[in-house]
Short mmCIF file of N, CA and C in Angstrom, two decimals:
data_model
loop_
_atom_site.label_atom_id
_atom_site.label_comp_id
_atom_site.label_asym_id
_atom_site.label_seq_id
_atom_site.Cartn_x
_atom_site.Cartn_y
_atom_site.Cartn_z
N MET A 24 139.36 142.89 162.68
CA MET A 24 140.00 142.87 161.21
C MET A 24 140.99 144.13 161.31
N ASP A 25 142.22 143.80 160.96
CA ASP A 25 143.19 144.96 160.74
C ASP A 25 143.26 145.56 159.57
N CYS A 26 142.44 146.50 159.26
CA CYS A 26 142.26 147.14 158.01
C CYS A 26 143.36 148.31 157.77
N ASN A 27 143.86 148.72 158.88
CA ASN A 27 144.80 149.77 158.82
C ASN A 27 145.90 149.70 157.74
N ARG A 28 146.35 148.47 157.71
CA ARG A 28 147.60 148.24 156.81
C ARG A 28 147.22 148.39 155.32
N ASP A 29 145.95 148.47 155.01
CA ASP A 29 145.51 148.66 153.52
C ASP A 29 145.03 150.24 153.37
N MET A 30 145.24 151.08 154.37
CA MET A 30 144.56 152.29 154.19
C MET A 30 145.67 153.28 154.35
N ASP A 31 145.47 154.55 153.69
CA ASP A 31 146.18 155.64 153.81
C ASP A 31 146.26 156.15 155.20
N PRO A 32 147.32 156.84 155.68
CA PRO A 32 147.43 157.29 157.18
C PRO A 32 146.18 158.12 157.43
N ALA A 33 145.56 158.94 156.58
CA ALA A 33 144.37 159.90 156.86
C ALA A 33 143.17 159.00 157.31
N HIS A 34 143.05 157.78 156.91
CA HIS A 34 141.96 157.14 157.19
C HIS A 34 142.27 155.76 158.19
N GLN A 35 143.35 155.83 158.73
CA GLN A 35 143.61 154.72 159.68
C GLN A 35 143.10 154.96 160.96
N VAL A 36 142.44 154.01 161.57
CA VAL A 36 141.77 154.22 162.98
C VAL A 36 142.95 154.44 163.92
N PRO A 37 143.03 155.59 164.50
CA PRO A 37 143.93 155.82 165.57
C PRO A 37 144.00 155.00 166.88
N GLU A 38 145.14 154.98 167.39
CA GLU A 38 145.33 154.04 168.56
C GLU A 38 144.20 154.66 169.66
N GLY A 39 143.57 153.84 170.20
CA GLY A 39 142.61 153.93 171.25
C GLY A 39 141.18 154.19 170.59
N ALA A 40 140.89 154.22 169.53
CA ALA A 40 139.55 154.23 168.95
C ALA A 40 139.10 152.87 168.65
N ASP A 41 138.04 152.23 169.43
CA ASP A 41 137.70 151.05 169.19
C ASP A 41 136.58 150.88 168.13
N GLU A 42 136.09 149.58 167.88
CA GLU A 42 135.03 149.51 166.78
C GLU A 42 133.80 150.15 167.26
N ARG A 43 133.40 150.26 168.53
CA ARG A 43 132.24 151.09 168.94
C ARG A 43 132.22 152.42 168.58
N THR A 44 133.37 153.02 168.90
CA THR A 44 133.81 154.52 168.54
C THR A 44 133.63 154.72 167.06
N VAL A 45 134.33 153.86 166.30
CA VAL A 45 134.37 154.01 164.80
C VAL A 45 132.76 153.91 164.45
N ASN A 46 132.02 153.08 164.88
CA ASN A 46 130.58 152.95 164.56
C ASN A 46 129.78 154.32 164.92
N ALA A 47 130.04 154.75 166.08
CA ALA A 47 129.35 155.95 166.56
C ALA A 47 129.75 157.09 165.78
N LEU A 48 130.94 157.22 165.46
CA LEU A 48 131.43 158.34 164.49
C LEU A 48 130.84 158.16 163.17
N GLY A 49 130.68 157.03 162.71
CA GLY A 49 130.06 156.75 161.36
C GLY A 49 128.53 157.14 161.27
N ALA A 50 127.91 156.88 162.60
CA ALA A 50 126.40 157.35 162.69
C ALA A 50 126.35 158.89 162.72
N LEU A 51 127.34 159.41 163.49
CA LEU A 51 127.27 160.98 163.54
C LEU A 51 127.53 161.55 162.26
N SER A 52 128.51 160.86 161.47
CA SER A 52 128.85 161.50 160.23
C SER A 52 127.67 161.18 159.23
N LYS A 53 127.02 160.06 159.26
CA LYS A 53 125.88 159.96 158.40
C LYS A 53 124.71 161.09 158.84
N ALA A 54 124.48 161.22 159.91
CA ALA A 54 123.51 162.34 160.37
C ALA A 54 123.84 163.60 159.83
N LEU A 55 125.11 163.89 159.87
CA LEU A 55 125.59 165.31 159.25
C LEU A 55 125.39 165.24 157.82
N GLU A 56 125.66 164.16 157.10
CA GLU A 56 125.38 164.13 155.68
C GLU A 56 123.87 164.21 155.31
N THR A 57 123.05 163.76 156.08
CA THR A 57 121.59 163.68 155.92
C THR A 57 121.17 165.30 156.05
N THR A 58 121.78 165.98 157.13
CA THR A 58 121.73 167.32 157.22
C THR A 58 122.12 168.12 156.02
N GLU A 59 123.21 167.75 155.48
CA GLU A 59 123.86 168.36 154.28
C GLU A 59 122.74 168.13 153.11
N ARG A 60 122.08 167.16 152.93
CA ARG A 60 121.20 166.83 151.93
C ARG A 60 119.95 167.90 152.26
N ALA A 61 119.38 167.88 153.58
CA ALA A 61 118.32 168.79 153.84
C ALA A 61 118.74 170.07 153.53
N ARG A 62 119.81 170.55 153.89
CA ARG A 62 120.33 171.93 153.50
C ARG A 62 120.36 172.27 152.06
N GLY A 63 120.61 171.22 151.23
CA GLY A 63 120.66 171.37 149.73
C GLY A 63 119.22 171.66 149.28
N HIS A 64 118.36 170.80 149.89
CA HIS A 64 116.82 170.95 149.52
C HIS A 64 116.47 172.39 149.95
N LEU A 65 116.96 172.87 150.94
CA LEU A 65 116.50 174.26 151.48
C LEU A 65 116.97 175.28 150.41
N TYR A 66 118.22 175.17 150.15
CA TYR A 66 118.80 176.01 149.02
C TYR A 66 117.97 175.92 147.76
N GLY A 67 117.48 174.67 147.33
CA GLY A 67 116.56 174.50 146.08
C GLY A 67 115.48 175.32 146.32
N PHE A 68 114.69 175.14 147.51
CA PHE A 68 113.55 175.86 147.81
C PHE A 68 113.76 177.34 147.68
N HIS A 69 114.89 177.80 148.04
CA HIS A 69 115.15 179.27 148.11
C HIS A 69 115.42 179.60 146.64
N GLN A 70 116.01 178.92 145.81
CA GLN A 70 116.31 179.36 144.40
C GLN A 70 115.05 179.27 143.55
N LEU A 71 114.30 178.05 143.83
CA LEU A 71 113.04 177.94 143.05
C LEU A 71 111.97 179.00 143.36
N THR A 72 111.95 179.28 144.71
CA THR A 72 110.90 180.41 145.08
C THR A 72 111.30 181.73 144.40
N GLY A 73 112.73 182.09 144.60
CA GLY A 73 113.20 183.34 143.79
C GLY A 73 112.98 183.30 142.30
N THR A 74 113.14 182.16 141.75
CA THR A 74 112.99 182.17 140.26
C THR A 74 111.41 182.21 139.94
N ALA A 75 110.50 181.60 140.88
CA ALA A 75 109.00 181.85 140.72
C ALA A 75 108.67 183.29 140.78
N ASP A 76 109.31 184.02 141.59
CA ASP A 76 109.04 185.48 141.91
C ASP A 76 109.41 186.25 140.67
N PHE A 77 110.44 185.92 140.08
CA PHE A 77 110.91 186.66 138.77
C PHE A 77 109.88 186.24 137.62
N GLU A 78 109.45 184.91 137.56
CA GLU A 78 108.42 184.62 136.55
C GLU A 78 107.20 185.35 136.89
N LEU A 79 106.89 185.44 138.02
CA LEU A 79 105.58 186.31 138.32
C LEU A 79 105.87 187.78 137.74
N GLY A 80 106.95 188.17 137.82
CA GLY A 80 107.07 189.64 137.20
C GLY A 80 106.95 189.49 135.72
N GLU A 81 107.38 188.56 135.02
CA GLU A 81 107.14 188.23 133.63
C GLU A 81 105.59 188.12 133.37
N ALA A 82 104.79 187.41 134.26
CA ALA A 82 103.51 187.25 134.15
C ALA A 82 102.89 188.69 134.25
N VAL A 83 103.26 189.32 135.11
CA VAL A 83 102.61 190.81 135.22
C VAL A 83 102.85 191.48 133.94
N ARG A 84 103.97 191.42 133.37
CA ARG A 84 104.23 192.19 132.14
C ARG A 84 103.41 191.77 130.99
N LEU A 85 103.30 190.46 130.93
CA LEU A 85 102.44 189.76 129.70
C LEU A 85 100.99 190.06 130.08
N LEU A 86 100.55 190.05 131.28
CA LEU A 86 99.07 190.28 131.49
C LEU A 86 98.85 191.77 130.98
N ARG A 87 99.82 192.79 131.39
CA ARG A 87 99.77 194.19 131.05
C ARG A 87 99.55 194.43 129.46
N GLU A 88 100.60 193.70 128.77
CA GLU A 88 100.55 193.71 127.28
C GLU A 88 99.27 193.19 126.70
N ALA A 89 98.61 192.28 127.44
CA ALA A 89 97.41 191.70 126.75
C ALA A 89 96.27 192.56 127.23
N GLY A 90 96.40 193.72 127.91
CA GLY A 90 95.34 194.45 128.28
C GLY A 90 94.55 194.17 129.44
N HIS A 91 95.24 193.28 130.36
CA HIS A 91 94.70 192.97 131.65
C HIS A 91 95.31 193.66 132.83
N ASP A 92 95.26 194.96 132.90
CA ASP A 92 95.87 195.75 133.81
C ASP A 92 95.48 195.40 135.30
N GLU A 93 94.01 195.19 135.66
CA GLU A 93 93.54 194.94 136.80
C GLU A 93 94.28 193.54 137.37
N GLN A 94 94.26 192.55 136.55
CA GLN A 94 94.93 191.31 136.89
C GLN A 94 96.27 191.42 137.23
N ALA A 95 96.99 192.02 136.31
CA ALA A 95 98.37 192.35 136.44
C ALA A 95 98.69 193.07 137.86
N LEU A 96 97.90 194.13 138.11
CA LEU A 96 98.12 194.70 139.39
C LEU A 96 97.79 193.96 140.58
N ARG A 97 96.88 193.04 140.56
CA ARG A 97 96.52 192.15 141.61
C ARG A 97 97.73 191.12 141.82
N VAL A 98 98.37 190.59 140.74
CA VAL A 98 99.46 189.73 140.89
C VAL A 98 100.71 190.44 141.44
N GLU A 99 100.83 191.65 140.95
CA GLU A 99 101.97 192.43 141.32
C GLU A 99 101.76 192.85 142.85
N ARG A 100 100.80 193.26 143.25
CA ARG A 100 100.44 193.91 144.63
C ARG A 100 100.45 192.63 145.55
N GLU A 101 100.02 191.66 145.33
CA GLU A 101 99.68 190.55 146.38
C GLU A 101 100.56 189.29 146.28
N LEU A 102 101.37 189.12 145.11
CA LEU A 102 102.35 188.11 145.04
C LEU A 102 103.79 188.43 144.85
N VAL A 103 104.01 189.32 143.96
CA VAL A 103 105.44 189.66 143.55
C VAL A 103 106.13 190.28 144.81
N GLY A 104 107.17 189.48 145.21
CA GLY A 104 107.96 189.98 146.35
C GLY A 104 107.40 189.64 147.75
N ARG A 105 106.30 188.79 147.76
CA ARG A 105 105.61 188.37 149.01
C ARG A 105 106.56 187.43 149.98
N ASN A 106 106.42 187.68 151.20
CA ASN A 106 107.09 186.95 152.10
C ASN A 106 106.59 185.40 152.11
N VAL A 107 107.54 184.50 152.34
CA VAL A 107 107.02 183.09 152.20
C VAL A 107 106.37 182.71 153.54
N ILE A 108 106.90 183.19 154.64
CA ILE A 108 106.31 183.11 155.90
C ILE A 108 106.39 184.58 156.60
N PRO A 109 105.52 184.89 157.61
CA PRO A 109 105.58 186.28 157.99
C PRO A 109 106.91 186.95 158.31
N GLY A 110 107.17 187.93 157.54
CA GLY A 110 108.46 188.71 157.74
C GLY A 110 109.70 188.12 157.17
N HIS A 111 109.49 186.97 156.31
CA HIS A 111 110.62 186.34 155.96
C HIS A 111 110.61 186.13 154.46
N TRP A 112 111.69 186.28 153.79
CA TRP A 112 111.92 185.71 152.30
C TRP A 112 112.85 184.43 152.57
N THR A 113 112.93 183.72 151.58
CA THR A 113 113.67 182.43 151.70
C THR A 113 115.11 182.57 152.12
N PHE A 114 115.77 183.73 151.71
CA PHE A 114 117.30 183.81 152.21
C PHE A 114 117.29 184.01 153.68
N GLN A 115 116.31 184.54 154.32
CA GLN A 115 116.32 184.63 155.76
C GLN A 115 116.09 183.13 156.38
N LEU A 116 115.37 182.34 155.74
CA LEU A 116 115.15 180.99 156.31
C LEU A 116 116.53 180.20 156.21
N VAL A 117 117.21 180.38 155.06
CA VAL A 117 118.60 179.81 154.83
C VAL A 117 119.47 180.21 155.92
N GLU A 118 119.60 181.53 156.22
CA GLU A 118 120.44 182.24 157.00
C GLU A 118 120.08 181.64 158.53
N ALA A 119 118.83 181.61 158.88
CA ALA A 119 118.48 181.06 160.10
C ALA A 119 118.87 179.59 160.35
N TYR A 120 118.55 178.82 159.31
CA TYR A 120 119.06 177.31 159.46
C TYR A 120 120.30 177.22 159.62
N ASN A 121 121.01 177.90 158.77
CA ASN A 121 122.59 177.76 158.91
C ASN A 121 123.16 178.17 160.28
N ALA A 122 122.67 179.24 160.79
CA ALA A 122 123.06 179.81 162.11
C ALA A 122 122.66 178.95 163.35
N THR A 123 121.38 178.59 163.20
CA THR A 123 120.79 177.99 164.38
C THR A 123 120.94 176.32 164.46
N TYR A 124 121.07 175.68 163.28
CA TYR A 124 121.12 174.30 163.23
C TYR A 124 122.43 173.78 162.53
N TYR A 125 122.57 174.26 161.26
CA TYR A 125 123.65 173.68 160.45
C TYR A 125 125.02 173.76 160.93
N ARG A 126 125.40 175.07 161.15
CA ARG A 126 126.77 175.38 161.57
C ARG A 126 127.22 174.79 162.88
N PRO A 127 126.34 174.92 163.85
CA PRO A 127 126.66 174.10 165.27
C PRO A 127 126.63 172.64 165.14
N PHE A 128 125.82 172.00 164.17
CA PHE A 128 125.92 170.56 163.99
C PHE A 128 127.22 170.24 163.37
N ALA A 129 127.72 171.05 162.28
CA ALA A 129 128.98 170.67 161.66
C ALA A 129 130.13 170.80 162.60
N ALA A 130 130.08 171.96 163.29
CA ALA A 130 131.20 172.25 164.23
C ALA A 130 131.19 171.08 165.39
N MET A 131 130.09 170.69 165.89
CA MET A 131 130.20 169.65 166.87
C MET A 131 130.72 168.37 166.32
N GLU A 132 130.23 168.06 165.16
CA GLU A 132 130.66 166.70 164.59
C GLU A 132 132.34 166.85 164.37
N ASP A 133 132.75 167.95 163.89
CA ASP A 133 134.10 168.22 163.66
C ASP A 133 134.95 168.02 165.04
N ASP A 134 134.33 168.69 166.13
CA ASP A 134 134.99 168.57 167.34
C ASP A 134 135.03 167.23 167.92
N ILE A 135 134.12 166.49 167.73
CA ILE A 135 134.03 164.96 168.30
C ILE A 135 134.78 164.13 167.40
N VAL A 136 134.90 164.31 166.15
CA VAL A 136 136.01 163.68 165.30
C VAL A 136 137.30 163.97 165.67
N GLY A 137 137.51 165.19 165.99
CA GLY A 137 138.99 165.59 166.54
C GLY A 137 139.28 164.94 167.92
N GLU A 138 138.37 164.89 168.74
CA GLU A 138 138.50 164.37 170.09
C GLU A 138 138.83 162.78 170.11
N LEU A 139 137.90 162.17 169.44
CA LEU A 139 137.82 160.65 169.28
C LEU A 139 138.60 159.92 168.30
N ALA A 140 138.89 160.62 167.21
CA ALA A 140 139.64 160.17 166.07
C ALA A 140 140.78 160.88 165.48
N ALA A 141 141.34 161.61 166.26
CA ALA A 141 142.50 162.62 165.79
C ALA A 141 142.12 163.19 164.60
N GLY A 142 140.82 163.71 164.45
CA GLY A 142 140.36 164.46 163.23
C GLY A 142 140.30 163.69 161.90
N ARG A 143 140.37 162.39 162.17
CA ARG A 143 140.30 161.58 160.84
C ARG A 143 138.96 161.28 160.45
N ASP A 144 138.59 161.88 159.17
CA ASP A 144 137.07 161.60 158.75
C ASP A 144 136.85 160.19 158.21
N HIS A 145 135.64 159.84 158.13
CA HIS A 145 135.21 158.78 157.33
C HIS A 145 135.83 157.32 157.71
N LEU A 146 136.19 157.16 158.99
CA LEU A 146 136.74 155.92 159.42
C LEU A 146 135.90 154.66 159.08
N PHE A 147 134.58 154.81 159.45
CA PHE A 147 133.69 153.82 159.25
C PHE A 147 133.67 153.40 157.68
N GLU A 148 133.50 154.33 156.83
CA GLU A 148 133.47 154.23 155.36
C GLU A 148 134.83 153.57 154.96
N ALA A 149 135.95 154.04 155.38
CA ALA A 149 137.30 153.50 155.04
C ALA A 149 137.48 151.86 155.53
N ARG A 150 136.81 151.58 156.46
CA ARG A 150 136.74 150.34 156.87
C ARG A 150 135.90 149.41 156.07
N LEU A 151 134.85 149.95 155.62
CA LEU A 151 133.87 149.23 154.58
C LEU A 151 134.70 149.21 153.25
N LYS A 152 135.42 150.14 152.82
CA LYS A 152 136.13 149.99 151.63
C LYS A 152 137.07 148.86 151.74
N ALA A 153 137.84 148.86 152.78
CA ALA A 153 138.98 147.75 152.90
C ALA A 153 138.21 146.40 153.11
N ALA A 154 136.99 146.17 153.53
CA ALA A 154 136.46 145.03 153.68
C ALA A 154 135.76 144.43 152.36
N ARG A 155 135.29 145.41 151.53
CA ARG A 155 134.58 145.06 150.37
C ARG A 155 135.26 145.22 149.08
N ARG A 156 136.55 145.72 149.11
CA ARG A 156 137.40 145.74 147.73
C ARG A 156 137.79 144.32 147.54
N THR A 157 138.06 144.17 146.13
CA THR A 157 138.55 143.06 145.74
C THR A 157 140.16 143.24 145.77
N HIS A 158 140.93 142.71 146.55
CA HIS A 158 142.35 142.77 146.52
C HIS A 158 143.03 142.31 145.27
N ARG A 159 143.91 143.03 144.89
CA ARG A 159 144.77 142.88 143.54
C ARG A 159 144.01 143.16 142.32
N HIS A 160 142.84 143.67 142.48
CA HIS A 160 141.97 144.24 141.27
C HIS A 160 142.35 145.50 140.89
N PRO A 161 142.62 145.98 139.62
CA PRO A 161 143.03 147.39 139.33
C PRO A 161 142.16 148.40 139.77
N ASN A 162 140.81 148.07 139.73
CA ASN A 162 139.97 149.20 140.13
C ASN A 162 139.39 149.04 141.66
N HIS A 163 140.15 148.39 142.38
CA HIS A 163 139.85 148.31 143.79
C HIS A 163 140.96 148.39 144.63
N THR A 164 141.87 149.37 144.18
CA THR A 164 143.16 149.75 145.01
C THR A 164 142.77 150.34 146.44
N ALA A 165 143.60 150.12 147.42
CA ALA A 165 143.31 150.52 148.75
C ALA A 165 143.50 152.10 148.76
N THR A 166 144.45 152.62 148.10
CA THR A 166 144.66 154.21 148.09
C THR A 166 144.65 154.75 146.76
N PRO A 167 144.53 155.97 146.57
CA PRO A 167 144.68 156.70 145.29
C PRO A 167 145.97 156.39 144.72
N PRO A 168 146.22 156.60 143.45
CA PRO A 168 147.50 156.36 142.92
C PRO A 168 148.37 157.61 143.44
N THR A 169 149.73 157.38 143.47
CA THR A 169 150.62 158.29 143.69
C THR A 169 151.05 159.09 142.53
N PRO A 170 151.15 160.50 142.61
CA PRO A 170 151.53 161.23 141.43
C PRO A 170 152.98 160.85 141.03
N ASP A 171 153.28 160.85 139.73
CA ASP A 171 154.61 160.52 139.21
C ASP A 171 155.75 161.67 139.58
#
């Protein structure tokens, strides 16, 4: 199917990229998108854990105000500021994930899209759009509107 005629140049399949290549790049892109979601969950873990630590500080304050100094001291000493795994706070997990996995993955995906598709992202999805849209329907246009 010649979808290129319905697509903006940024999403046209370049000369020499066959259907198998477009499918492979789509799978690679999907894997990166899944990694992006995993990274988002990691940042959520990081932020929630940090929030919990500040909430522990508030619990310590309230325990002290209620006259429970021994319990406040236990929470403060054992939990406030505690490592989530030996030697690591969550920001260190985020940094290690980014350096060890995420950035190399994103760079490789970018390199391969550059090598096999002239740097054109989302070719697989652009083909899906061309195949699934209703031609001549105002909400199914092939490309974004041009500015006036």
